[in-house]
């Protein structure tokens, strides 16, 4: 077996061994029935203690990828990349029991604490100079469309203005739903008014969908890397998360059918366009493959599509919802980036029978959403202001993206590796240097710059020590250039 241990990584050695074997199993390199080396043999081969190998094997057993046998004696692969699958009579994705082998643990909460501290630039040791935040993936306040929003708000107080003092329908304000329909048509998503549910933000939308489809201990499949906030949200729902790897073309869908057969998930959660945090875009062929597997195994898909309009070049790839012919995709979008965070308005698109249930959940949990925010959003859209806002965001984002990539590429003494994103407001970057990630994080903050360490986006921080997420939507060009200079200085100081 070809297992290379990197002792400079913060990832425990047993987790490195486990991850390497898992990848070989999922890729089909180790087929079902393959016998793994005995504990002592693998320990000698890798230069580790036998107990380290035992612990790695135990983790693989927990995930039901291998089994320990007495006769014949040894460890054997049990994962099978089945191409055919016989459905149980009367099968519905809503009735399958969840796999119990991949439970979320307390480490996620620790990760999320650091994620929040970096996002809000709070809780870490104070820097002697103002911290430039490349950690928060938000739009700068300078781009908030204050003039247009103030215009709409002033009209509310005029005679005959909108009556925002009372209740609004649980499904959402009819004016906003109509405006959303117009937006969706531009994206080739044709939804009736009864197929749209207004919510306050995307996490709430996902929680509502989970209440309909998931029970305690059920399983979902999500892309890896994944937002720590989203992992914590699923943890609060008591849901098992099975992750699927990604490459430059998004989710590696050739692994998907094997994971479906193995774990029988009830939902697939994906961000196919400008994925968070990698900014990758799922290719068209993989979108069709994902939909085909969704139809074959009767598994709903949650598609989060908040950043797809922040595109700098290239032809847009149709959303999963636009390609969906069977009604399996629940589409989620938000106006936090394209209008402003304070509007706190998002929406879901799903078959009418689903939105009726979503409206009932809204009525039972919140009664209704603020009609004021909904009216402002509807007017902002119907007057065409949202398209001006998107254009300004794209101009600013393209300028900062180009500046960031040029600055990184021009730093000749540091091996920064990245793919230039075609949209979104963050860059997924590999620092191909011999550095300690904890030392780098502390040194960077000491020098006055923050970023998101890549290992935050992997369960148990088992990968990503050489990765960072750099956000460029919330800083001026001058701040961005200075922030990268400070980061590079921190990298130089953290070598060895």
Short mmCIF file of C-alpha atoms in Angstrom, two decimals:
data_model
loop_
_atom_site.label_atom_id
_atom_site.label_comp_id
_atom_site.label_asym_id
_atom_site.label_seq_id
_atom_site.Cartn_x
_atom_site.Cartn_y
_atom_site.Cartn_z
CA UNK A 1 0.00 0.00 0.00
CA UNK A 2 1.21 3.48 -0.87
CA UNK A 3 0.65 5.55 2.29
CA UNK A 4 2.69 8.69 2.84
CA UNK A 5 2.60 10.24 6.32
CA UNK A 6 3.17 14.00 6.55
CA UNK A 7 4.37 14.67 10.08
CA UNK A 8 4.26 18.44 9.51
CA UNK A 9 0.47 18.34 9.28
CA UNK A 10 -1.69 19.04 12.30
CA UNK A 11 -3.95 16.15 11.27
CA UNK A 12 -3.33 13.14 13.58
CA UNK A 13 -1.35 10.34 11.93
CA UNK A 14 -4.15 7.79 12.39
CA UNK A 15 -6.55 10.16 10.57
CA UNK A 16 -4.07 10.55 7.71
CA UNK A 17 -3.89 6.76 7.33
CA UNK A 18 -7.66 6.49 7.55
CA UNK A 19 -8.23 9.25 4.95
CA UNK A 20 -5.77 7.72 2.46
CA UNK A 21 -7.34 4.26 2.72
CA UNK A 22 -10.85 5.74 2.50
CA UNK A 23 -9.95 7.59 -0.70
CA UNK A 24 -8.57 4.40 -2.25
CA UNK A 25 -11.77 2.54 -1.29
CA UNK A 26 -14.11 5.21 -2.68
CA UNK A 27 -12.12 5.47 -5.91
CA UNK A 28 -12.46 1.71 -6.48
CA UNK A 29 -8.74 1.08 -6.09
CA UNK A 30 -9.64 -1.24 -3.20
CA UNK A 31 -12.72 -3.27 -4.13
CA UNK A 32 -15.09 -5.10 -1.82
CA UNK A 33 -13.31 -8.14 -0.34
CA UNK A 34 -9.85 -6.60 -0.61
CA UNK A 35 -7.73 -7.66 2.38
CA UNK A 36 -5.86 -4.86 4.12
CA UNK A 37 -2.33 -5.41 5.45
CA UNK A 38 -2.09 -6.76 9.02
CA UNK A 39 -1.67 -4.13 11.73
CA UNK A 40 2.00 -4.86 12.40
CA UNK A 41 2.89 -5.00 8.71
CA UNK A 42 1.29 -1.63 7.93
CA UNK A 43 2.80 -0.11 11.08
CA UNK A 44 6.27 -1.22 9.97
CA UNK A 45 5.68 0.00 6.43
CA UNK A 46 4.56 3.48 7.54
CA UNK A 47 6.89 3.81 10.52
CA UNK A 48 4.15 4.22 13.13
CA UNK A 49 3.08 2.35 16.25
CA UNK A 50 0.73 -0.60 15.80
CA UNK A 51 -1.91 1.14 17.94
CA UNK A 52 -1.98 3.99 15.41
CA UNK A 53 -2.90 1.55 12.64
CA UNK A 54 -5.51 -0.10 14.87
CA UNK A 55 -7.11 3.26 15.54
CA UNK A 56 -7.18 4.06 11.80
CA UNK A 57 -8.82 0.71 11.06
CA UNK A 58 -11.37 1.30 13.84
CA UNK A 59 -12.38 4.59 12.21
CA UNK A 60 -12.88 2.82 8.88
CA UNK A 61 -14.97 0.15 10.61
CA UNK A 62 -17.19 2.86 12.15
CA UNK A 63 -17.88 4.19 8.66
CA UNK A 64 -18.67 0.64 7.48
CA UNK A 65 -15.98 0.79 4.84
CA UNK A 66 -14.10 -2.23 6.21
CA UNK A 67 -14.83 -5.08 8.60
CA UNK A 68 -12.75 -7.15 11.00
CA UNK A 69 -13.01 -10.90 10.57
CA UNK A 70 -11.90 -13.81 12.74
CA UNK A 71 -12.18 -16.46 10.05
CA UNK A 72 -10.61 -15.71 7.67
CA UNK A 73 -8.54 -13.51 9.94
CA UNK A 74 -7.90 -9.89 8.97
CA UNK A 75 -9.47 -6.63 7.82
CA UNK A 76 -11.51 -6.63 4.62
CA UNK A 77 -13.09 -3.90 2.47
CA UNK A 78 -16.91 -4.05 2.56
CA UNK A 79 -17.73 -1.00 0.43
CA UNK A 80 -19.09 -1.81 -3.02
CA UNK A 81 -19.49 0.55 -6.01
CA UNK A 82 -22.73 -1.05 -7.13
CA UNK A 83 -24.09 0.05 -10.48
CA UNK A 84 -27.52 -1.48 -10.02
CA UNK A 85 -29.82 -1.17 -7.05
CA UNK A 86 -33.07 -2.95 -6.38
CA UNK A 87 -35.55 -0.71 -4.65
CA UNK A 88 -37.41 -2.12 -1.68
CA UNK A 89 -41.10 -2.40 -2.48
CA UNK A 90 -42.86 0.80 -1.59
CA UNK A 91 -39.57 2.64 -1.06
CA UNK A 92 -39.73 6.34 -0.42
CA UNK A 93 -36.75 8.48 0.52
CA UNK A 94 -38.90 9.71 3.42
CA UNK A 95 -39.02 6.22 4.99
CA UNK A 96 -35.40 5.10 4.86
CA UNK A 97 -33.57 4.73 8.17
CA UNK A 98 -30.43 6.83 8.43
CA UNK A 99 -26.94 5.35 8.64
CA UNK A 100 -25.65 5.58 12.21
CA UNK A 101 -21.97 5.24 11.45
CA UNK A 102 -20.99 8.82 10.65
CA UNK A 103 -22.06 10.88 13.65
CA UNK A 104 -21.17 14.50 14.05
CA UNK A 105 -19.09 15.18 17.16
CA UNK A 106 -18.17 18.03 19.49
CA UNK A 107 -15.21 18.99 17.33
CA UNK A 108 -17.62 20.72 14.97
CA UNK A 109 -18.67 23.15 17.65
CA UNK A 110 -15.03 24.01 18.31
CA UNK A 111 -14.48 24.59 14.61
CA UNK A 112 -17.51 26.81 14.37
CA UNK A 113 -16.37 28.93 17.30
CA UNK A 114 -13.17 29.77 15.45
CA UNK A 115 -15.10 30.30 12.20
CA UNK A 116 -17.37 32.83 13.92
CA UNK A 117 -14.45 34.58 15.64
CA UNK A 118 -12.67 35.04 12.32
CA UNK A 119 -15.83 36.08 10.48
CA UNK A 120 -16.66 38.81 12.98
CA UNK A 121 -13.00 39.54 13.81
CA UNK A 122 -13.76 38.94 17.48
CA UNK A 123 -12.35 36.76 20.24
CA UNK A 124 -8.79 36.43 18.97
CA UNK A 125 -5.80 38.20 20.51
CA UNK A 126 -5.89 41.88 19.67
CA UNK A 127 -3.56 43.12 16.97
CA UNK A 128 -1.59 46.33 17.42
CA UNK A 129 -2.91 47.60 14.10
CA UNK A 130 -6.32 47.58 12.43
CA UNK A 131 -7.10 44.09 11.20
CA UNK A 132 -7.83 43.75 7.49
CA UNK A 133 -10.48 41.04 7.21
CA UNK A 134 -10.12 38.60 4.33
CA UNK A 135 -12.21 36.15 6.37
CA UNK A 136 -15.77 37.50 6.01
CA UNK A 137 -17.44 36.52 2.73
CA UNK A 138 -19.75 39.54 2.57
CA UNK A 139 -20.25 42.57 0.35
CA UNK A 140 -18.72 45.86 1.43
CA UNK A 141 -21.12 48.38 2.99
CA UNK A 142 -19.99 50.90 0.38
CA UNK A 143 -22.01 48.98 -2.20
CA UNK A 144 -25.28 48.97 -0.26
CA UNK A 145 -27.89 50.70 -2.50
CA UNK A 146 -28.80 53.26 0.15
CA UNK A 147 -30.25 55.83 -2.26
CA UNK A 148 -32.74 53.41 -3.80
CA UNK A 149 -33.67 51.89 -0.45
CA UNK A 150 -34.18 55.30 1.15
CA UNK A 151 -36.42 56.28 -1.76
CA UNK A 152 -38.66 53.26 -1.17
CA UNK A 153 -38.75 53.75 2.60
CA UNK A 154 -39.72 57.44 2.29
CA UNK A 155 -42.68 56.50 0.11
CA UNK A 156 -44.00 54.27 2.90
CA UNK A 157 -44.89 57.32 4.99
CA UNK A 158 -46.69 59.12 2.17
CA UNK A 159 -50.45 59.24 1.87
CA UNK A 160 -51.83 56.10 0.29
CA UNK A 161 -48.54 54.29 0.79
CA UNK A 162 -48.20 50.58 1.54
CA UNK A 163 -49.95 49.47 4.74
CA UNK A 164 -47.17 47.56 6.48
CA UNK A 165 -48.68 47.66 9.98
CA UNK A 166 -50.60 44.40 9.83
CA UNK A 167 -50.05 40.72 9.12
CA UNK A 168 -48.74 39.22 5.90
CA UNK A 169 -49.59 35.78 4.43
CA UNK A 170 -47.55 32.89 5.82
CA UNK A 171 -46.37 32.06 2.30
CA UNK A 172 -45.11 35.60 1.80
CA UNK A 173 -46.27 38.95 0.44
CA UNK A 174 -47.95 38.49 -2.93
CA UNK A 175 -46.10 41.49 -4.39
CA UNK A 176 -42.75 39.93 -3.49
CA UNK A 177 -43.71 36.51 -4.81
CA UNK A 178 -44.67 38.11 -8.13
CA UNK A 179 -41.32 39.95 -8.27
CA UNK A 180 -39.46 36.71 -7.51
CA UNK A 181 -41.27 34.99 -10.38
CA UNK A 182 -39.86 37.62 -12.73
CA UNK A 183 -36.33 37.03 -11.43
CA UNK A 184 -36.70 33.28 -11.83
CA UNK A 185 -37.90 33.55 -15.44
CA UNK A 186 -34.61 35.28 -16.30
CA UNK A 187 -32.87 32.14 -14.96
CA UNK A 188 -35.16 29.79 -16.93
CA UNK A 189 -36.96 28.67 -13.78
CA UNK A 190 -40.70 28.76 -14.35
CA UNK A 191 -42.54 28.62 -11.03
CA UNK A 192 -46.16 29.36 -10.22
CA UNK A 193 -46.97 31.70 -7.33
CA UNK A 194 -47.93 28.68 -5.25
CA UNK A 195 -44.48 27.12 -5.68
CA UNK A 196 -42.62 29.95 -3.91
CA UNK A 197 -42.19 30.30 -0.12
CA UNK A 198 -40.64 33.43 1.37
CA UNK A 199 -38.30 32.93 4.37
CA UNK A 200 -35.95 35.15 6.36
CA UNK A 201 -32.64 33.58 5.28
CA UNK A 202 -31.09 30.47 3.74
CA UNK A 203 -30.43 28.60 6.98
CA UNK A 204 -34.09 28.91 7.88
CA UNK A 205 -35.01 27.56 4.45
CA UNK A 206 -32.79 24.52 4.97
CA UNK A 207 -34.21 23.97 8.47
CA UNK A 208 -37.74 24.06 7.06
CA UNK A 209 -36.85 21.54 4.37
CA UNK A 210 -35.23 19.32 7.00
CA UNK A 211 -38.40 19.33 9.10
CA UNK A 212 -40.34 17.98 6.12
CA UNK A 213 -37.90 15.34 4.90
CA UNK A 214 -35.65 14.34 7.82
CA UNK A 215 -35.97 12.60 11.16
CA UNK A 216 -33.40 12.16 13.90
CA UNK A 217 -30.37 10.11 12.77
CA UNK A 218 -31.29 10.36 9.09
CA UNK A 219 -28.47 10.79 6.59
CA UNK A 220 -27.73 13.43 3.99
CA UNK A 221 -24.94 13.78 1.44
CA UNK A 222 -23.09 17.11 1.17
CA UNK A 223 -20.01 18.33 -0.66
CA UNK A 224 -16.63 18.45 1.06
CA UNK A 225 -15.33 21.03 1.85
CA UNK A 226 -18.43 22.38 3.58
CA UNK A 227 -19.20 25.49 5.60
CA UNK A 228 -18.72 24.95 9.37
CA UNK A 229 -21.93 26.91 9.94
CA UNK A 230 -23.86 24.48 7.76
CA UNK A 231 -22.33 21.47 9.50
CA UNK A 232 -23.42 22.89 12.83
CA UNK A 233 -26.92 23.52 11.48
CA UNK A 234 -27.21 19.88 10.44
CA UNK A 235 -25.81 18.83 13.82
CA UNK A 236 -28.57 20.72 15.61
CA UNK A 237 -31.02 18.75 13.48
CA UNK A 238 -29.38 15.51 14.69
CA UNK A 239 -28.58 14.53 11.10
CA UNK A 240 -25.69 12.35 9.89
CA UNK A 241 -23.61 14.02 7.19
CA UNK A 242 -21.76 11.94 4.60
CA UNK A 243 -19.39 14.07 2.54
CA UNK A 244 -18.46 13.63 -1.10
CA UNK A 245 -15.19 15.03 -2.52
CA UNK A 246 -14.93 17.82 -5.09
CA UNK A 247 -12.54 18.90 -7.83
CA UNK A 248 -12.37 21.92 -10.14
CA UNK A 249 -15.64 20.81 -11.81
CA UNK A 250 -17.55 20.55 -8.53
CA UNK A 251 -18.96 17.46 -6.85
CA UNK A 252 -17.25 14.28 -8.04
CA UNK A 253 -20.51 12.61 -9.01
CA UNK A 254 -18.83 9.32 -10.02
CA UNK A 255 -18.63 8.59 -6.27
CA UNK A 256 -22.27 9.45 -5.65
CA UNK A 257 -24.07 6.23 -6.54
CA UNK A 258 -21.81 4.14 -4.31
CA UNK A 259 -22.48 6.48 -1.37
CA UNK A 260 -26.23 6.40 -2.05
CA UNK A 261 -26.28 2.60 -2.06
CA UNK A 262 -24.12 2.45 1.07
CA UNK A 263 -25.86 5.06 3.24
CA UNK A 264 -29.33 5.53 1.71
CA UNK A 265 -29.51 9.30 2.26
CA UNK A 266 -32.77 11.20 2.39
CA UNK A 267 -31.38 14.44 0.99
CA UNK A 268 -28.51 15.74 -1.12
CA UNK A 269 -27.35 19.27 -0.27
CA UNK A 270 -25.30 21.13 -2.86
CA UNK A 271 -24.05 24.57 -3.89
CA UNK A 272 -23.38 23.83 -7.58
CA UNK A 273 -22.56 27.38 -8.74
CA UNK A 274 -19.65 29.24 -7.11
CA UNK A 275 -19.51 26.72 -4.31
CA UNK A 276 -18.75 27.88 -0.79
CA UNK A 277 -15.78 27.87 -0.10
CA UNK A 278 -14.10 26.59 -3.29
CA UNK A 279 -15.91 28.83 -5.85
CA UNK A 280 -16.03 25.83 -8.21
CA UNK A 281 -18.90 25.39 -10.69
CA UNK A 282 -20.51 21.99 -11.19
CA UNK A 283 -20.19 21.05 -14.87
CA UNK A 284 -23.31 20.59 -16.98
CA UNK A 285 -22.67 16.87 -17.50
CA UNK A 286 -22.32 16.34 -13.74
CA UNK A 287 -25.53 18.28 -13.12
CA UNK A 288 -27.38 15.86 -15.37
CA UNK A 289 -25.72 12.89 -13.63
CA UNK A 290 -26.73 14.25 -10.22
CA UNK A 291 -30.33 14.70 -11.36
CA UNK A 292 -30.44 11.21 -12.89
CA UNK A 293 -29.32 9.65 -9.60
CA UNK A 294 -31.84 11.78 -7.72
CA UNK A 295 -34.61 10.43 -9.94
CA UNK A 296 -33.33 6.84 -9.83
CA UNK A 297 -33.21 6.65 -6.03
CA UNK A 298 -36.01 9.12 -5.25
CA UNK A 299 -33.79 11.53 -3.31
CA UNK A 300 -34.65 15.25 -3.10
CA UNK A 301 -31.89 17.79 -3.76
CA UNK A 302 -31.48 21.09 -1.91
CA UNK A 303 -29.81 23.57 -4.26
CA UNK A 304 -28.41 26.75 -2.70
CA UNK A 305 -27.84 29.33 -5.42
CA UNK A 306 -27.14 32.67 -3.70
CA UNK A 307 -23.98 33.75 -5.57
CA UNK A 308 -24.70 32.56 -9.11
CA UNK A 309 -25.47 36.11 -10.36
CA UNK A 310 -22.08 37.40 -9.14
CA UNK A 311 -20.39 36.21 -12.33
CA UNK A 312 -17.39 37.90 -13.97
CA UNK A 313 -17.01 35.92 -17.18
CA UNK A 314 -18.10 32.79 -18.96
CA UNK A 315 -21.52 31.46 -19.94
CA UNK A 316 -23.83 30.70 -16.99
CA UNK A 317 -24.55 27.02 -16.44
CA UNK A 318 -28.28 26.31 -15.91
CA UNK A 319 -29.25 25.75 -12.29
CA UNK A 320 -30.32 22.28 -11.22
CA UNK A 321 -33.82 23.66 -10.75
CA UNK A 322 -33.91 24.89 -14.35
CA UNK A 323 -32.87 21.39 -15.53
CA UNK A 324 -35.18 19.52 -13.14
CA UNK A 325 -38.04 17.77 -14.96
CA UNK A 326 -39.36 15.71 -12.02
CA UNK A 327 -39.71 18.30 -9.26
CA UNK A 328 -36.93 16.80 -7.13
CA UNK A 329 -34.98 20.05 -6.61
CA UNK A 330 -35.73 22.47 -3.77
CA UNK A 331 -34.20 25.77 -4.85
CA UNK A 332 -32.99 28.32 -2.28
CA UNK A 333 -31.85 31.90 -2.88
CA UNK A 334 -31.37 35.09 -0.86
CA UNK A 335 -31.24 38.87 -1.25
CA UNK A 336 -28.57 39.39 1.43
CA UNK A 337 -25.84 39.99 -1.18
CA UNK A 338 -27.84 41.53 -4.02
CA UNK A 339 -29.81 44.01 -1.87
CA UNK A 340 -28.32 44.16 1.66
CA UNK A 341 -28.12 41.98 4.80
CA UNK A 342 -30.60 44.16 6.68
CA UNK A 343 -33.39 43.21 4.28
CA UNK A 344 -33.15 39.65 5.70
CA UNK A 345 -35.29 38.08 3.00
CA UNK A 346 -34.82 34.83 1.09
CA UNK A 347 -37.04 32.33 -0.70
CA UNK A 348 -37.55 28.70 -1.65
CA UNK A 349 -38.95 27.16 -4.82
CA UNK A 350 -40.51 23.70 -4.57
CA UNK A 351 -43.55 21.76 -5.78
CA UNK A 352 -46.83 23.17 -4.49
CA UNK A 353 -47.45 20.24 -2.14
CA UNK A 354 -44.12 21.06 -0.47
CA UNK A 355 -44.67 24.83 -0.24
CA UNK A 356 -48.03 24.23 1.44
CA UNK A 357 -46.19 22.35 4.19
CA UNK A 358 -43.51 25.04 4.33
CA UNK A 359 -46.19 27.70 4.84
CA UNK A 360 -47.66 25.67 7.69
CA UNK A 361 -44.23 25.46 9.35
CA UNK A 362 -43.80 29.22 8.91
CA UNK A 363 -47.21 29.82 10.47
CA UNK A 364 -46.46 27.54 13.40
CA UNK A 365 -42.97 28.88 14.12
CA UNK A 366 -43.06 32.59 13.24
CA UNK A 367 -46.73 33.26 12.33
CA UNK A 368 -45.52 35.55 9.51
CA UNK A 369 -42.52 37.50 8.24
CA UNK A 370 -42.13 41.27 8.37
CA UNK A 371 -44.28 42.80 5.59
CA UNK A 372 -42.03 45.87 5.66
CA UNK A 373 -38.89 44.00 4.56
CA UNK A 374 -40.85 42.05 1.97
CA UNK A 375 -42.39 45.19 0.48
CA UNK A 376 -39.02 46.95 0.24
CA UNK A 377 -37.53 43.88 -1.47
CA UNK A 378 -40.46 43.61 -3.90
CA UNK A 379 -40.19 47.28 -4.89
CA UNK A 380 -36.41 47.06 -5.22
CA UNK A 381 -36.85 44.17 -7.66
CA UNK A 382 -39.86 45.44 -9.61
CA UNK A 383 -38.21 48.84 -10.23
CA UNK A 384 -35.15 47.12 -11.68
CA UNK A 385 -32.81 48.39 -8.97
CA UNK A 386 -31.60 44.87 -8.25
CA UNK A 387 -29.98 44.60 -11.68
CA UNK A 388 -28.06 47.84 -11.09
CA UNK A 389 -26.96 46.47 -7.72
CA UNK A 390 -25.76 43.19 -9.24
CA UNK A 391 -23.81 45.06 -11.94
CA UNK A 392 -22.03 47.24 -9.35
CA UNK A 393 -21.19 44.20 -7.21
CA UNK A 394 -19.77 42.38 -10.25
CA UNK A 395 -17.66 45.39 -11.29
CA UNK A 396 -16.22 45.72 -7.79
CA UNK A 397 -15.72 41.98 -7.36
CA UNK A 398 -14.01 41.55 -10.73
CA UNK A 399 -11.61 44.40 -9.94
CA UNK A 400 -10.69 42.96 -6.55
CA UNK A 401 -10.46 39.38 -7.84
CA UNK A 402 -8.01 40.43 -10.55
CA UNK A 403 -5.97 42.45 -8.06
CA UNK A 404 -5.84 39.54 -5.61
CA UNK A 405 -4.75 37.03 -8.24
CA UNK A 406 -2.10 39.37 -9.66
CA UNK A 407 -0.71 40.09 -6.20
CA UNK A 408 -0.48 36.42 -5.26
CA UNK A 409 1.10 35.47 -8.59
CA UNK A 410 3.66 38.29 -8.27
CA UNK A 411 4.85 37.02 -4.87
CA UNK A 412 7.70 34.95 -6.29
CA UNK A 413 9.15 33.64 -3.02
CA UNK A 414 5.88 31.99 -1.92
CA UNK A 415 4.21 29.15 -3.81
CA UNK A 416 0.55 30.28 -3.91
CA UNK A 417 -1.56 27.93 -6.02
CA UNK A 418 -5.12 28.68 -7.05
CA UNK A 419 -7.70 28.56 -9.82
CA UNK A 420 -9.03 31.98 -10.81
CA UNK A 421 -12.72 32.00 -9.83
CA UNK A 422 -15.24 33.07 -12.48
CA UNK A 423 -17.55 34.52 -9.86
CA UNK A 424 -18.34 34.82 -6.17
CA UNK A 425 -16.34 36.89 -3.70
CA UNK A 426 -13.68 34.52 -2.38
CA UNK A 427 -10.58 32.63 -3.54
CA UNK A 428 -9.68 29.06 -2.47
CA UNK A 429 -5.89 29.09 -2.31
CA UNK A 430 -3.20 26.51 -1.54
CA UNK A 431 -0.05 27.76 0.22
CA UNK A 432 2.41 25.12 -0.94
CA UNK A 433 4.97 25.78 1.78
CA UNK A 434 6.28 23.95 4.83
CA UNK A 435 4.35 25.93 7.43
CA UNK A 436 2.48 25.24 10.67
CA UNK A 437 -1.16 26.33 10.07
CA UNK A 438 -1.74 27.37 13.70
CA UNK A 439 1.45 29.41 13.75
CA UNK A 440 0.46 31.07 10.47
CA UNK A 441 -3.01 32.00 11.76
CA UNK A 442 -1.62 33.58 14.92
CA UNK A 443 1.18 35.39 13.08
CA UNK A 444 -1.23 36.74 10.46
CA UNK A 445 -3.53 38.14 13.14
CA UNK A 446 -0.55 39.63 14.94
CA UNK A 447 0.35 41.43 11.70
CA UNK A 448 -3.21 42.64 11.24
CA UNK A 449 -4.85 40.36 8.67
CA UNK A 450 -7.44 37.60 9.07
CA UNK A 451 -8.46 34.78 6.73
CA UNK A 452 -10.28 31.47 6.95
CA UNK A 453 -8.00 28.42 7.43
CA UNK A 454 -8.90 25.70 4.95
CA UNK A 455 -9.08 22.93 7.55
CA UNK A 456 -12.16 24.59 9.09
CA UNK A 457 -14.13 23.38 6.08
CA UNK A 458 -13.31 19.68 6.55
CA UNK A 459 -14.90 17.45 9.23
CA UNK A 460 -12.58 17.03 12.22
CA UNK A 461 -10.13 19.35 10.42
CA UNK A 462 -8.76 16.18 8.83
CA UNK A 463 -7.56 17.99 5.69
CA UNK A 464 -6.85 21.46 4.39
CA UNK A 465 -3.82 22.51 6.45
CA UNK A 466 -2.28 24.02 3.30
CA UNK A 467 -5.48 25.76 2.17
CA UNK A 468 -6.91 29.20 2.94
CA UNK A 469 -10.05 31.02 1.88
CA UNK A 470 -9.40 34.66 0.99
CA UNK A 471 -12.46 36.93 0.68
CA UNK A 472 -12.22 40.06 -1.42
CA UNK A 473 -15.78 41.44 -1.43
CA UNK A 474 -15.54 43.35 1.84
CA UNK A 475 -12.29 45.32 1.41
CA UNK A 476 -11.08 48.22 -0.73
CA UNK A 477 -8.38 47.56 -3.35
CA UNK A 478 -5.78 49.26 -1.12
CA UNK A 479 -6.81 47.15 1.90
CA UNK A 480 -6.72 44.01 -0.23
CA UNK A 481 -3.19 44.65 -1.47
CA UNK A 482 -1.99 45.49 2.04
CA UNK A 483 -3.76 42.42 3.46
CA UNK A 484 -1.98 40.07 1.04
CA UNK A 485 1.36 41.70 1.85
CA UNK A 486 0.73 41.07 5.55
CA UNK A 487 -0.33 37.48 4.84
CA UNK A 488 2.84 36.87 2.82
CA UNK A 489 4.92 38.27 5.65
CA UNK A 490 3.17 35.87 8.03
CA UNK A 491 3.90 32.95 5.68
CA UNK A 492 7.60 33.83 5.59
CA UNK A 493 7.69 34.01 9.38
CA UNK A 494 5.91 30.64 9.75
CA UNK A 495 8.17 28.51 7.59
CA UNK A 496 10.01 25.53 9.01
#
